[in-house]
mmCIF file of C-alpha atoms in Angstrom:
data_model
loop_
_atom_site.group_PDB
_atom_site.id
_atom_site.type_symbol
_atom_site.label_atom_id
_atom_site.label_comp_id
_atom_site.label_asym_id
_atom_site.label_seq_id
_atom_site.Cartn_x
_atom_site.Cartn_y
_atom_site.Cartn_z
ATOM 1 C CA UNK A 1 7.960 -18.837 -29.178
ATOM 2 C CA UNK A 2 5.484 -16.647 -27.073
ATOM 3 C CA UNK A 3 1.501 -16.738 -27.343
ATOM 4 C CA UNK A 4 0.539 -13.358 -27.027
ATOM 5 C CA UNK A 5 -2.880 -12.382 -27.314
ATOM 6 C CA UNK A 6 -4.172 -8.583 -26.939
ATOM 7 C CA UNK A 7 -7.991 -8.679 -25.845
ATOM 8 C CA UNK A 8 -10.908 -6.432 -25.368
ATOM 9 C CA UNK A 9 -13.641 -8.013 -23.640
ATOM 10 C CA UNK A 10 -17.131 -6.631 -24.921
ATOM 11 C CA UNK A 11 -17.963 -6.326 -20.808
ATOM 12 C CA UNK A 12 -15.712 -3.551 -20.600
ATOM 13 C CA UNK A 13 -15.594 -0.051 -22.545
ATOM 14 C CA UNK A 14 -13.617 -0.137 -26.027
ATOM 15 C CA UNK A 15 -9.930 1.390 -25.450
ATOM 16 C CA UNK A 16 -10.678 4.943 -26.046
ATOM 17 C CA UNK A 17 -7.032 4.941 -28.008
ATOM 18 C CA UNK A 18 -4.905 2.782 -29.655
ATOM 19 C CA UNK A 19 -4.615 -0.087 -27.211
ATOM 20 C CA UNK A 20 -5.746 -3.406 -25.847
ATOM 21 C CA UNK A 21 -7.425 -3.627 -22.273
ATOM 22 C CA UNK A 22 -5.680 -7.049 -21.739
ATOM 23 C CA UNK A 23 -2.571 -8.938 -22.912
ATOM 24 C CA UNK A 24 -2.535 -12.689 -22.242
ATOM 25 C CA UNK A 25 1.160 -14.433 -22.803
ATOM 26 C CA UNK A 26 2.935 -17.747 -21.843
ATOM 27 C CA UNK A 27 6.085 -16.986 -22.783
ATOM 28 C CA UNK A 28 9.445 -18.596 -21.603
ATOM 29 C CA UNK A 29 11.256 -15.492 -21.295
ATOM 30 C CA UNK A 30 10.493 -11.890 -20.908
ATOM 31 C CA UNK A 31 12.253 -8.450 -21.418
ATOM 32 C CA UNK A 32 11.673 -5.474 -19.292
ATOM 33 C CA UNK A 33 13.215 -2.069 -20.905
ATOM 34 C CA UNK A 34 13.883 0.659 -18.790
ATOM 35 C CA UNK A 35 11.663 3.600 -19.621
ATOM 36 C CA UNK A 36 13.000 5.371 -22.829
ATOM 37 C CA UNK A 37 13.076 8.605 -23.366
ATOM 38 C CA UNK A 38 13.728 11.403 -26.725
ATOM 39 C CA UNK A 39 17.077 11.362 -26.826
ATOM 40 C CA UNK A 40 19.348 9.170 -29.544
ATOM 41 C CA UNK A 41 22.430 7.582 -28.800
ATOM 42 C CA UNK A 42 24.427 10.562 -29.458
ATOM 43 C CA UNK A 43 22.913 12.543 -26.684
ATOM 44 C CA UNK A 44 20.839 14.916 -29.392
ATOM 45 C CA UNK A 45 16.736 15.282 -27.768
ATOM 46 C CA UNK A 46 14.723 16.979 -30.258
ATOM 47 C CA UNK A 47 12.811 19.752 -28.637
ATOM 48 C CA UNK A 48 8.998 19.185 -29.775
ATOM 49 C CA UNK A 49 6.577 16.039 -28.208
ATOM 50 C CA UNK A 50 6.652 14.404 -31.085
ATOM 51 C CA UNK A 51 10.374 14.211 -32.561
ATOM 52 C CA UNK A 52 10.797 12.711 -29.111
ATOM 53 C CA UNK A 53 7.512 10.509 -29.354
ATOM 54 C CA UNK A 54 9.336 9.128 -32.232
ATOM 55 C CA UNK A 55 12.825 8.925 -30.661
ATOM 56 C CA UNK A 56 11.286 6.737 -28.080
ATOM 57 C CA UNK A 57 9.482 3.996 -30.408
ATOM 58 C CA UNK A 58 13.232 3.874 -32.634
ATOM 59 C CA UNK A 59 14.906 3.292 -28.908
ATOM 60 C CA UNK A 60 12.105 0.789 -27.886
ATOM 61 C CA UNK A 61 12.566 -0.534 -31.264
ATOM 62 C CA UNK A 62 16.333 -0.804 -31.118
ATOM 63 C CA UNK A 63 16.265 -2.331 -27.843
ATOM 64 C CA UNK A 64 13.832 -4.907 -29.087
ATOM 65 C CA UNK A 65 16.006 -6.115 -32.068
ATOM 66 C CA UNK A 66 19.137 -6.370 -30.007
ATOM 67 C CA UNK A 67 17.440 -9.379 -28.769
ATOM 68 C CA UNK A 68 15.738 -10.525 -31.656
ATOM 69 C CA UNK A 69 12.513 -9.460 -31.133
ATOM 70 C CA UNK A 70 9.695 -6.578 -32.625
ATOM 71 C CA UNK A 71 7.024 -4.465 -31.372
ATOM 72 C CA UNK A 72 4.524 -7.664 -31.573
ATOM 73 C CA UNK A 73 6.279 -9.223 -28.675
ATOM 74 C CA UNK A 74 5.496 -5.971 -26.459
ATOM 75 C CA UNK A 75 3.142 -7.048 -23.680
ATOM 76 C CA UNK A 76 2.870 -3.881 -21.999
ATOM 77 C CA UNK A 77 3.439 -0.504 -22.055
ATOM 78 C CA UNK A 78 3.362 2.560 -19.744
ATOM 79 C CA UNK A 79 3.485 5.459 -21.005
ATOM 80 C CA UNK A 80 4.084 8.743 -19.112
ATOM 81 C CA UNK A 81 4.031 12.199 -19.905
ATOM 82 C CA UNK A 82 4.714 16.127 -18.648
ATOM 83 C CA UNK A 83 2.011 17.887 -20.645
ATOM 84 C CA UNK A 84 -1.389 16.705 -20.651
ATOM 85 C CA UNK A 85 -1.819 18.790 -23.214
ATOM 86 C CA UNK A 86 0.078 16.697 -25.294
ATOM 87 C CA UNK A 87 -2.232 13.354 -24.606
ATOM 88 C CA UNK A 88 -3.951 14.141 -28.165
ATOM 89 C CA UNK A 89 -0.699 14.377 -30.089
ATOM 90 C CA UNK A 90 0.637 10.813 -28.370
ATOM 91 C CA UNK A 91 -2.456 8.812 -30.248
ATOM 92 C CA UNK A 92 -0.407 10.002 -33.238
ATOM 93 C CA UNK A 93 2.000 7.774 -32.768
ATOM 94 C CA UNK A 94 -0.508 5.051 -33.845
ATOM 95 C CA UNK A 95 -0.403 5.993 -37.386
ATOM 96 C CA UNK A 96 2.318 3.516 -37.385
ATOM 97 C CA UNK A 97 1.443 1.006 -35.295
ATOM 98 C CA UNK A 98 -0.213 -0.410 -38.657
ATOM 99 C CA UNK A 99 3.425 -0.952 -39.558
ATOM 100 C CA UNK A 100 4.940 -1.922 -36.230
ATOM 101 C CA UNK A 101 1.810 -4.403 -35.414
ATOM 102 C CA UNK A 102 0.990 -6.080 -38.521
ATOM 103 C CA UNK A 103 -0.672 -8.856 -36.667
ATOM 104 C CA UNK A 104 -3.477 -5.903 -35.718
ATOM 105 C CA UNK A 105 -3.602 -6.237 -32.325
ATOM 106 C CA UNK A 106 -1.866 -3.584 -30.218
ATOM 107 C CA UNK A 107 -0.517 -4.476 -26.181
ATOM 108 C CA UNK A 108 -2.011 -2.546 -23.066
ATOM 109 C CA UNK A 109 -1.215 1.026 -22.227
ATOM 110 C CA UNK A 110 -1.502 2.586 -19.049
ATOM 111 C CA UNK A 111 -1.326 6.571 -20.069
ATOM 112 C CA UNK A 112 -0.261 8.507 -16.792
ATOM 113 C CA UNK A 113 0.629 12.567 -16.602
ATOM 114 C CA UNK A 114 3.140 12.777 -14.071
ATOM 115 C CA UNK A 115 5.214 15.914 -12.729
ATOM 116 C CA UNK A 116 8.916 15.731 -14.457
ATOM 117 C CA UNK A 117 10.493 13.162 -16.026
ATOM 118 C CA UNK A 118 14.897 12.417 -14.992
ATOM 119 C CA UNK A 119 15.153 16.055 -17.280
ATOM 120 C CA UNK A 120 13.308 18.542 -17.660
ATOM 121 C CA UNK A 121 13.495 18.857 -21.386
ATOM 122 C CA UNK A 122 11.774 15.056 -21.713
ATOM 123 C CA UNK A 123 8.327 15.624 -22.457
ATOM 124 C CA UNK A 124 7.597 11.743 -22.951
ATOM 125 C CA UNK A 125 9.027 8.189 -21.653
ATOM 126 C CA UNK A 126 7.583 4.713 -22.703
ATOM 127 C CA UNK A 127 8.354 1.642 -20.209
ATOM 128 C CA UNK A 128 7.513 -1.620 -21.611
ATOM 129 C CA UNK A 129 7.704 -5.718 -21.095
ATOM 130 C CA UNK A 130 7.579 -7.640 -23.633
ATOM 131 C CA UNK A 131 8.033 -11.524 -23.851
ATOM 132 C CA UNK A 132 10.386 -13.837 -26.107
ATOM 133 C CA UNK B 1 18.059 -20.704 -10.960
ATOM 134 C CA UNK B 2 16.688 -17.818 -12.770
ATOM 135 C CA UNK B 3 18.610 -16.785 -16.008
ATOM 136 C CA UNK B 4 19.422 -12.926 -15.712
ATOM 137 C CA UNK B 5 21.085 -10.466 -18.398
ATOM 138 C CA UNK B 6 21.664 -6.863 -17.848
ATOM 139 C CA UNK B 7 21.784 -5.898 -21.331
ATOM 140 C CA UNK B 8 22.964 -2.503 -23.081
ATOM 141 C CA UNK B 9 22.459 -2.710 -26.914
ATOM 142 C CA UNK B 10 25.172 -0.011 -28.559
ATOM 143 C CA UNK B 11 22.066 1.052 -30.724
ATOM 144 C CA UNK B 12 20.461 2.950 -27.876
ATOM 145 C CA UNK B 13 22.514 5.578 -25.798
ATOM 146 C CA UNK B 14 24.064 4.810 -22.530
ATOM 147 C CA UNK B 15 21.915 5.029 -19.534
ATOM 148 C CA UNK B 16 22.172 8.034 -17.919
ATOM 149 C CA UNK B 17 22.540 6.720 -14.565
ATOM 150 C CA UNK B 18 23.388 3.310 -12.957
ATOM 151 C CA UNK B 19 20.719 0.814 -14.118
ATOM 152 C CA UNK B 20 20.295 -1.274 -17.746
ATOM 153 C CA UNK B 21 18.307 -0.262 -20.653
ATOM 154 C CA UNK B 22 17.167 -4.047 -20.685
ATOM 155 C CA UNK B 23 16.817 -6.903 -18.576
ATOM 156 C CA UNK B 24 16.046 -10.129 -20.480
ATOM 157 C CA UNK B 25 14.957 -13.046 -17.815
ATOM 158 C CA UNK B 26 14.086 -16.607 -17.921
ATOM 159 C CA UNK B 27 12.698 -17.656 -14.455
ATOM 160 C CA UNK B 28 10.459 -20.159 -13.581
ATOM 161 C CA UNK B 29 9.322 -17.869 -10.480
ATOM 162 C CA UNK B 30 8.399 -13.989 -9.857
ATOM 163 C CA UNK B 31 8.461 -12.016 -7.023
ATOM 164 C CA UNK B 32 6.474 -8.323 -7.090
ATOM 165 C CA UNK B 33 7.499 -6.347 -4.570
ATOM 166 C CA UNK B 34 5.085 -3.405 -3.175
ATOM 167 C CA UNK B 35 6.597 0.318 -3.596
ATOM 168 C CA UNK B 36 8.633 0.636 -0.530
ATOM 169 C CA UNK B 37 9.012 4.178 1.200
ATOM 170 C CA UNK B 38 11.526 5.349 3.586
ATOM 171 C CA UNK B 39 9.849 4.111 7.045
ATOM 172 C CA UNK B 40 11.180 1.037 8.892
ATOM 173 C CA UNK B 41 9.229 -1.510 11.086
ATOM 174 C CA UNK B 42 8.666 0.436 14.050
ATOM 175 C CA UNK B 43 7.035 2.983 12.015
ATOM 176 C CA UNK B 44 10.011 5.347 11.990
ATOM 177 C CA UNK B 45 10.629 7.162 9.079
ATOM 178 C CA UNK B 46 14.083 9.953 8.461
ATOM 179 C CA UNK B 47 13.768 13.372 7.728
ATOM 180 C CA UNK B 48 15.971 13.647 5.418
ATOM 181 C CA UNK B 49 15.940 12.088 1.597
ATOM 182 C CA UNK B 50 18.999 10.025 1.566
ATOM 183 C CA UNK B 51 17.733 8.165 4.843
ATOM 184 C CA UNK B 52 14.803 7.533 3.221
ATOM 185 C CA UNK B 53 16.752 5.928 0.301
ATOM 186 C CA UNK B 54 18.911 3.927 2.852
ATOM 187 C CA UNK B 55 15.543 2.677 4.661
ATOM 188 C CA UNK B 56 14.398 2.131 1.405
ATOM 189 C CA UNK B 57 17.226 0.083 -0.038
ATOM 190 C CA UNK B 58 17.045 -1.734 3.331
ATOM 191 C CA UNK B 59 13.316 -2.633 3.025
ATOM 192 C CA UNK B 60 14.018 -4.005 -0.242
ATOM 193 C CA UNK B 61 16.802 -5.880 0.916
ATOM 194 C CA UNK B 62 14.849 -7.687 3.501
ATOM 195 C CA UNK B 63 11.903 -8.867 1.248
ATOM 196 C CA UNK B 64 14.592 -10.317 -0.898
ATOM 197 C CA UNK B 65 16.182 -11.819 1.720
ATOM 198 C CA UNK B 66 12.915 -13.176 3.539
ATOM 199 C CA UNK B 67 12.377 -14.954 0.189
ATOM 200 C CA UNK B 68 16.255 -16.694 -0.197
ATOM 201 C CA UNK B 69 17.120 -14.119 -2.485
ATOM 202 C CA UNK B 70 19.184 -10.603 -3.524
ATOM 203 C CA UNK B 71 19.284 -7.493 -5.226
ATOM 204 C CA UNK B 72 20.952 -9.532 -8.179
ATOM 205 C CA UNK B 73 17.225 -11.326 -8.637
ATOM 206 C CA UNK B 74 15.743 -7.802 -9.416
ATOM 207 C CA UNK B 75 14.784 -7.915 -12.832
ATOM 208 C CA UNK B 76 12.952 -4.262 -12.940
ATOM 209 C CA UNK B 77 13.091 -1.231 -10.144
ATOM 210 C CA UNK B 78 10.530 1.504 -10.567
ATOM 211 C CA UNK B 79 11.440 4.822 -8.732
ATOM 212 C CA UNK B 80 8.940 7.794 -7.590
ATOM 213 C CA UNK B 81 10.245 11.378 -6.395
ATOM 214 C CA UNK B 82 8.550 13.326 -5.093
ATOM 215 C CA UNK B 83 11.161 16.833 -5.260
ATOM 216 C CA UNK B 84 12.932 16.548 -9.170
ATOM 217 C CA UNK B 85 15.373 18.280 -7.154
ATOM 218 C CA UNK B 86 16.386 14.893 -5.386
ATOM 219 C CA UNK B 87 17.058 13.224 -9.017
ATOM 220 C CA UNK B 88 20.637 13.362 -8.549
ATOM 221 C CA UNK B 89 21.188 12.576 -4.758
ATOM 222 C CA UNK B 90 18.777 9.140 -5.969
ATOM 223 C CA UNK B 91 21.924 8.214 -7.862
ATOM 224 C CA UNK B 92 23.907 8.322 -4.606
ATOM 225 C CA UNK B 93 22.304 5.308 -3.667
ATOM 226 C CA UNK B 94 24.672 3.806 -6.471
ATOM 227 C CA UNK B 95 27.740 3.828 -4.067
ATOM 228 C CA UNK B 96 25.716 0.840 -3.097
ATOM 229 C CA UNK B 97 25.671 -0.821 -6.171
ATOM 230 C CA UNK B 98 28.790 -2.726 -6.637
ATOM 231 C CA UNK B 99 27.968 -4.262 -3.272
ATOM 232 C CA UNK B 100 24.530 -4.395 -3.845
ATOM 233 C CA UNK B 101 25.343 -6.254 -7.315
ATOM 234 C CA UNK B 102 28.372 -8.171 -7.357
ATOM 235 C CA UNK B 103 27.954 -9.544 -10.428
ATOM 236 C CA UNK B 104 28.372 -5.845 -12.069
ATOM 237 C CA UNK B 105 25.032 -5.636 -14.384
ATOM 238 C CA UNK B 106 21.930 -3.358 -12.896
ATOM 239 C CA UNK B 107 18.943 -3.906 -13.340
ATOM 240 C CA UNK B 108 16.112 -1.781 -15.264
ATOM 241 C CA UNK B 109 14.902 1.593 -13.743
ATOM 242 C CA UNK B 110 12.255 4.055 -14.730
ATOM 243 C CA UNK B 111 12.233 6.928 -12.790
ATOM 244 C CA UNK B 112 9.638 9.851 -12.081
ATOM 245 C CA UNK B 113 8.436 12.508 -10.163
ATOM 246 C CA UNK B 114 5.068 12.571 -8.537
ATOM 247 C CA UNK B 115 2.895 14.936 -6.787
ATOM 248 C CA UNK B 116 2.646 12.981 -4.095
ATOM 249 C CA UNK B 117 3.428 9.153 -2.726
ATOM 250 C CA UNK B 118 0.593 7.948 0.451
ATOM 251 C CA UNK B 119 2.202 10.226 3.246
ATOM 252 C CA UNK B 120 3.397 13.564 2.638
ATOM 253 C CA UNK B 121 6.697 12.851 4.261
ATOM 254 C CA UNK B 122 7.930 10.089 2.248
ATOM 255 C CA UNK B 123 10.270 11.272 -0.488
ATOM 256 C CA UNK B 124 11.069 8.046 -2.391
ATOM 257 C CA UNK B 125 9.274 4.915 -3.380
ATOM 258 C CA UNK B 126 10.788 2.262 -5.183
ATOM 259 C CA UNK B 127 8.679 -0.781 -6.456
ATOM 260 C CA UNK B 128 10.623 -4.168 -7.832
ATOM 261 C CA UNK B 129 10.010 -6.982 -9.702
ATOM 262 C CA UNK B 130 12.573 -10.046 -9.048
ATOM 263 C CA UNK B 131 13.247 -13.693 -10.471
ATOM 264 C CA UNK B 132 14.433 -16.602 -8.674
ATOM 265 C CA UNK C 1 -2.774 -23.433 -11.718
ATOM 266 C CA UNK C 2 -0.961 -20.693 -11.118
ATOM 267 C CA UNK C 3 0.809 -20.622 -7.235
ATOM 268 C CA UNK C 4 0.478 -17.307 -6.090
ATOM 269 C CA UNK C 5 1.582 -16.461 -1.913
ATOM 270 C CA UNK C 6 0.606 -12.880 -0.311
ATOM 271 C CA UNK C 7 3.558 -12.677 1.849
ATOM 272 C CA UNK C 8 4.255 -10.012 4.445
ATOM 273 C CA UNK C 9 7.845 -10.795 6.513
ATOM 274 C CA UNK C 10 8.428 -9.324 9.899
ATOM 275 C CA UNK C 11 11.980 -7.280 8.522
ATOM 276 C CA UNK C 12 9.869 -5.012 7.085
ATOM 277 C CA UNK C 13 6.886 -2.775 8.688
ATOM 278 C CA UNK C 14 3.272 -4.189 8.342
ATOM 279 C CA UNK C 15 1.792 -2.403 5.298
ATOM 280 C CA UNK C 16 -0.384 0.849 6.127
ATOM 281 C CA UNK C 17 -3.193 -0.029 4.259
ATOM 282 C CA UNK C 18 -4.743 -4.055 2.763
ATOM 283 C CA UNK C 19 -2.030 -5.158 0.419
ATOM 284 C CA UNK C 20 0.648 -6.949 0.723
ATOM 285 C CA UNK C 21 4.558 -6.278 0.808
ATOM 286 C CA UNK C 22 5.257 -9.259 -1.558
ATOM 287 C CA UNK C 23 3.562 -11.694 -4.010
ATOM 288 C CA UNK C 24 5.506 -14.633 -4.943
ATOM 289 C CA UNK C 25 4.255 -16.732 -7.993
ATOM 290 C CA UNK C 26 4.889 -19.412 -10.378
ATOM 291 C CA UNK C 27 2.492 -19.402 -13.338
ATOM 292 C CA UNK C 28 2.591 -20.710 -16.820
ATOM 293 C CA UNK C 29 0.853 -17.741 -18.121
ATOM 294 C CA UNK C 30 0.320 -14.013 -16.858
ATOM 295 C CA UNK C 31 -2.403 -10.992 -17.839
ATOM 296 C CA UNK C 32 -1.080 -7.907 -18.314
ATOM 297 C CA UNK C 33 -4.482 -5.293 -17.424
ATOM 298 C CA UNK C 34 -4.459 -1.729 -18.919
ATOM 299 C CA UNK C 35 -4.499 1.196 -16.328
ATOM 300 C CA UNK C 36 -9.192 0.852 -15.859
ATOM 301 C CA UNK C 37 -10.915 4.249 -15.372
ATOM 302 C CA UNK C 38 -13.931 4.586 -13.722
ATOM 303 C CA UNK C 39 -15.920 4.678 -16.973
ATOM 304 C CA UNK C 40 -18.058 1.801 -17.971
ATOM 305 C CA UNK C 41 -19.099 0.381 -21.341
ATOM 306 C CA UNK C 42 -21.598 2.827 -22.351
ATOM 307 C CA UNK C 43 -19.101 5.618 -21.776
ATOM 308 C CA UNK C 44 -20.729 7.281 -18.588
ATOM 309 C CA UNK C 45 -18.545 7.475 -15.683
ATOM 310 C CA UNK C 46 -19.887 8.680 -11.949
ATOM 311 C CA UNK C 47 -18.728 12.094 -10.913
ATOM 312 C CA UNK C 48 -17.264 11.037 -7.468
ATOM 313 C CA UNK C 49 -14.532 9.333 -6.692
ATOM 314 C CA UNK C 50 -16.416 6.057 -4.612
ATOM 315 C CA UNK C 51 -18.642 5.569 -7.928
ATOM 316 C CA UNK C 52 -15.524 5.685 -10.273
ATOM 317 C CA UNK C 53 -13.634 3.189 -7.747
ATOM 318 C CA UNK C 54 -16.680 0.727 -7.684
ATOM 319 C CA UNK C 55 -16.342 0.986 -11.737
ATOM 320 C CA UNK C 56 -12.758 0.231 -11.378
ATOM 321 C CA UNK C 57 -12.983 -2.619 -9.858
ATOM 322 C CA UNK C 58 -16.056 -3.670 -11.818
ATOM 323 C CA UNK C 59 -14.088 -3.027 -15.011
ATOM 324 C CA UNK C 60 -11.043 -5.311 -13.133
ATOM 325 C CA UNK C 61 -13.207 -7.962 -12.511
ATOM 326 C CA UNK C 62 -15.035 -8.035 -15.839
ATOM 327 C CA UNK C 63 -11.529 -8.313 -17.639
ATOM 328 C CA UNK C 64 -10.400 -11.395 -15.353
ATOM 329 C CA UNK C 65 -14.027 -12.858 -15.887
ATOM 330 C CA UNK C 66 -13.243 -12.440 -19.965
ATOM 331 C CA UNK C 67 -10.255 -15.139 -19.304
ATOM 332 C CA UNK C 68 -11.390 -17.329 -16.484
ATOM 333 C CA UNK C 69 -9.937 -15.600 -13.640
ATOM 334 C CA UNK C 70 -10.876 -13.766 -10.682
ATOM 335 C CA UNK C 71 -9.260 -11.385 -8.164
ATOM 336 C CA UNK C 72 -7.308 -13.877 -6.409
ATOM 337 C CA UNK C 73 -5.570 -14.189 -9.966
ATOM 338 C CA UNK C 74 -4.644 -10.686 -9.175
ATOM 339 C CA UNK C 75 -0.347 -10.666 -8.633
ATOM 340 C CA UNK C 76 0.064 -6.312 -9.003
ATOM 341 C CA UNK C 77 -1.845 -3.734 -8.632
ATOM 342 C CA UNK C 78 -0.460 -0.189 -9.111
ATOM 343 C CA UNK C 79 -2.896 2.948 -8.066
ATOM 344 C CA UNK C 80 -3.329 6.210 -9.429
ATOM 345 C CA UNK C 81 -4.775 8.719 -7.735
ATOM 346 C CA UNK C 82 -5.388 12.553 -9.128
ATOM 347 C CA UNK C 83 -6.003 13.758 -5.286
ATOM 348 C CA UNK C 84 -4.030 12.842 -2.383
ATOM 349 C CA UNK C 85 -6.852 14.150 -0.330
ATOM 350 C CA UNK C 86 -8.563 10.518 -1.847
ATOM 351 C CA UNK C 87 -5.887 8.149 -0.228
ATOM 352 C CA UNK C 88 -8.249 7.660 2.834
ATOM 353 C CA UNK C 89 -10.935 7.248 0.583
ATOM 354 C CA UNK C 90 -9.120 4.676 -1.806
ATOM 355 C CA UNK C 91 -8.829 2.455 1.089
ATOM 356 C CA UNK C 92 -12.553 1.895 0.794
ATOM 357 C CA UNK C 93 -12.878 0.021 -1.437
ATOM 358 C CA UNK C 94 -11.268 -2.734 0.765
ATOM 359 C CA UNK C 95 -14.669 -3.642 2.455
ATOM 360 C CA UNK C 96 -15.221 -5.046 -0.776
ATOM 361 C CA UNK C 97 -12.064 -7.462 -0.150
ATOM 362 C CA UNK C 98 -12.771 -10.108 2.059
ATOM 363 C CA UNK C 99 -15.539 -11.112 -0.901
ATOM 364 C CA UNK C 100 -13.230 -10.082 -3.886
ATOM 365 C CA UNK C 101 -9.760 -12.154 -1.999
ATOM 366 C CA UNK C 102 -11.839 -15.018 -0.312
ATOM 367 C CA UNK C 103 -8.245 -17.126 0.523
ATOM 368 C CA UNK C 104 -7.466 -13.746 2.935
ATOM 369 C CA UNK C 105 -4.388 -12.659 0.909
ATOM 370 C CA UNK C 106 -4.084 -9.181 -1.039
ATOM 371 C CA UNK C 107 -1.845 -8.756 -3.919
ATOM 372 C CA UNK C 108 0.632 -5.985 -3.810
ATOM 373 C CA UNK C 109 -0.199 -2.129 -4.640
ATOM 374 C CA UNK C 110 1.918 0.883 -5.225
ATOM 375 C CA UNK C 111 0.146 3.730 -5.104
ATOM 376 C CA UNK C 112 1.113 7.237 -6.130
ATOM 377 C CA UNK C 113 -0.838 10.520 -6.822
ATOM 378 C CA UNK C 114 -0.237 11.926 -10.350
ATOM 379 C CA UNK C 115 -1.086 15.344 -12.340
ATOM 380 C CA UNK C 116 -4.259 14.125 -14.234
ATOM 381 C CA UNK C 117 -5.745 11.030 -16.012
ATOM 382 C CA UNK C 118 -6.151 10.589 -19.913
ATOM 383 C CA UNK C 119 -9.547 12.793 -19.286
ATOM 384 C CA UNK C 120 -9.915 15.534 -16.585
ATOM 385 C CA UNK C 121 -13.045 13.823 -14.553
ATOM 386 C CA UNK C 122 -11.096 10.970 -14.309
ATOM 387 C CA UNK C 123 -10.339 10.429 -10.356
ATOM 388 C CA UNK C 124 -8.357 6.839 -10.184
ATOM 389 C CA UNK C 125 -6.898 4.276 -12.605
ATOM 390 C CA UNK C 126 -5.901 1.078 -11.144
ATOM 391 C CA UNK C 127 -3.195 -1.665 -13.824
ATOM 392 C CA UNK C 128 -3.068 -4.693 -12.496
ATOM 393 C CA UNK C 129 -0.870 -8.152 -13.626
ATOM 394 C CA UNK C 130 -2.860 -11.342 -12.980
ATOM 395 C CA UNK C 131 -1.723 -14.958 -12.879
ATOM 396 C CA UNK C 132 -3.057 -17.923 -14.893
#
């Protein structure tokens, strides 16, 4: 079983979003999944930011229970979009992270807006580690 | 001996490309490997993008190496374009692979274009994480 | 104690700037650090890029502080930068090093110049991955 523990030190600022400034885990095994993007398993990508924001937690979720595991054993996430523009709408995505974190801590983000993602219809792609 | 799986749960689509949508690992060791660009140790660096991805490749290869290890320790690549237009010469690199990987699993990728990587003629970066 | 070695081999070029090309570690536990701004916990965060780097670090070293650690605990860094015309600049903040890494060593960086930050006036964010 992994200890994870998602902190926020009062020396630093609050997270100004849905995230932890530090994850601390001893963990005998770990998972890193490839950055996911909007697009199912049949090859359909809904066209707005956030059919695909939710594409990619179902794929990160999928991924997760094909080994067992849940969001609480994320560690880390990076999260990268096209738009900055759509930074606002990716806090959204919180509103279920009640569900998908019921221990109430949530894992680190690092939120980067980067040029293109592998097509230029993805508007959003979530790496993560998480640990077993 | 690190344990290694290359793993592609049926519940998330098919990569698009040659790398795993997870890599589960059980090591008792890490190695993090710097983004490497295209230059080699004389400074040299090609023109051209798929020398850059050879020199890259090769760069990789020898930290690996220096350290007892392979490409089938890599646990997680990270690749950075600069042109989206080289997306699908990056997958060239692949004729590599099976060499590269005998055991027939890749690992992880996540792959995005930048504005810009530390010299303005480097066209490719590729960061790693291995386990031995 | 975690064992963490800087290592740069002679296959591949010196790197350009202070890191290194490889860390190698064994550690029972890890940190996973959330991309730090240059804003600090009252919210204000210097207009120029040298004030927000200081703050990075500052925010870096307040986080390992939280958990026992310092910068040698330091395995990854990865650098994002919203203006290539700050690489030089970036490199700066190595003066601070030899006091920050007193065993000589640097941990590895990537660094890569991005469209923008979570907020506009942010100039640099700096993740890192630490060893316990």
């Amino acid at each position: 079983m992994p200890n994870i523990q998602f902190l926020n030190p009062d020396a630093i600022g609050r997270p100004i979003a849905p995230y932890s400034n530090i994850t601390r885990v001893k963990a005998p095994e770990f998972l890193f999944i490839a950055g996911q993007v909007g697009m199912d398993k049949s090859g359909k990508t809904p066209a707005d930011f956030e059919g695909q924001c939710a594409q990619v937690f179902a794929n990160i979720g999928a991924a997760l229970a094909s080994q067992g595991a849940g969001f609480p054993n994320i560690v880390e996430f990076t999260t990268y979009l096209v738009h900055w523009q759509d930074i606002g709408k990716s806090w959204n995505t919180a509103r279920e992270y009640p569900r998908l974190f019921p221990g109430g801590g949530y894992p680190t983000n690092t939120l980067l807006t980067v040029e293109r993602l592998v097509r230029e219809e993805f508007l959003i792609e979530v790496s993560a580690v998480a640990a077993l």
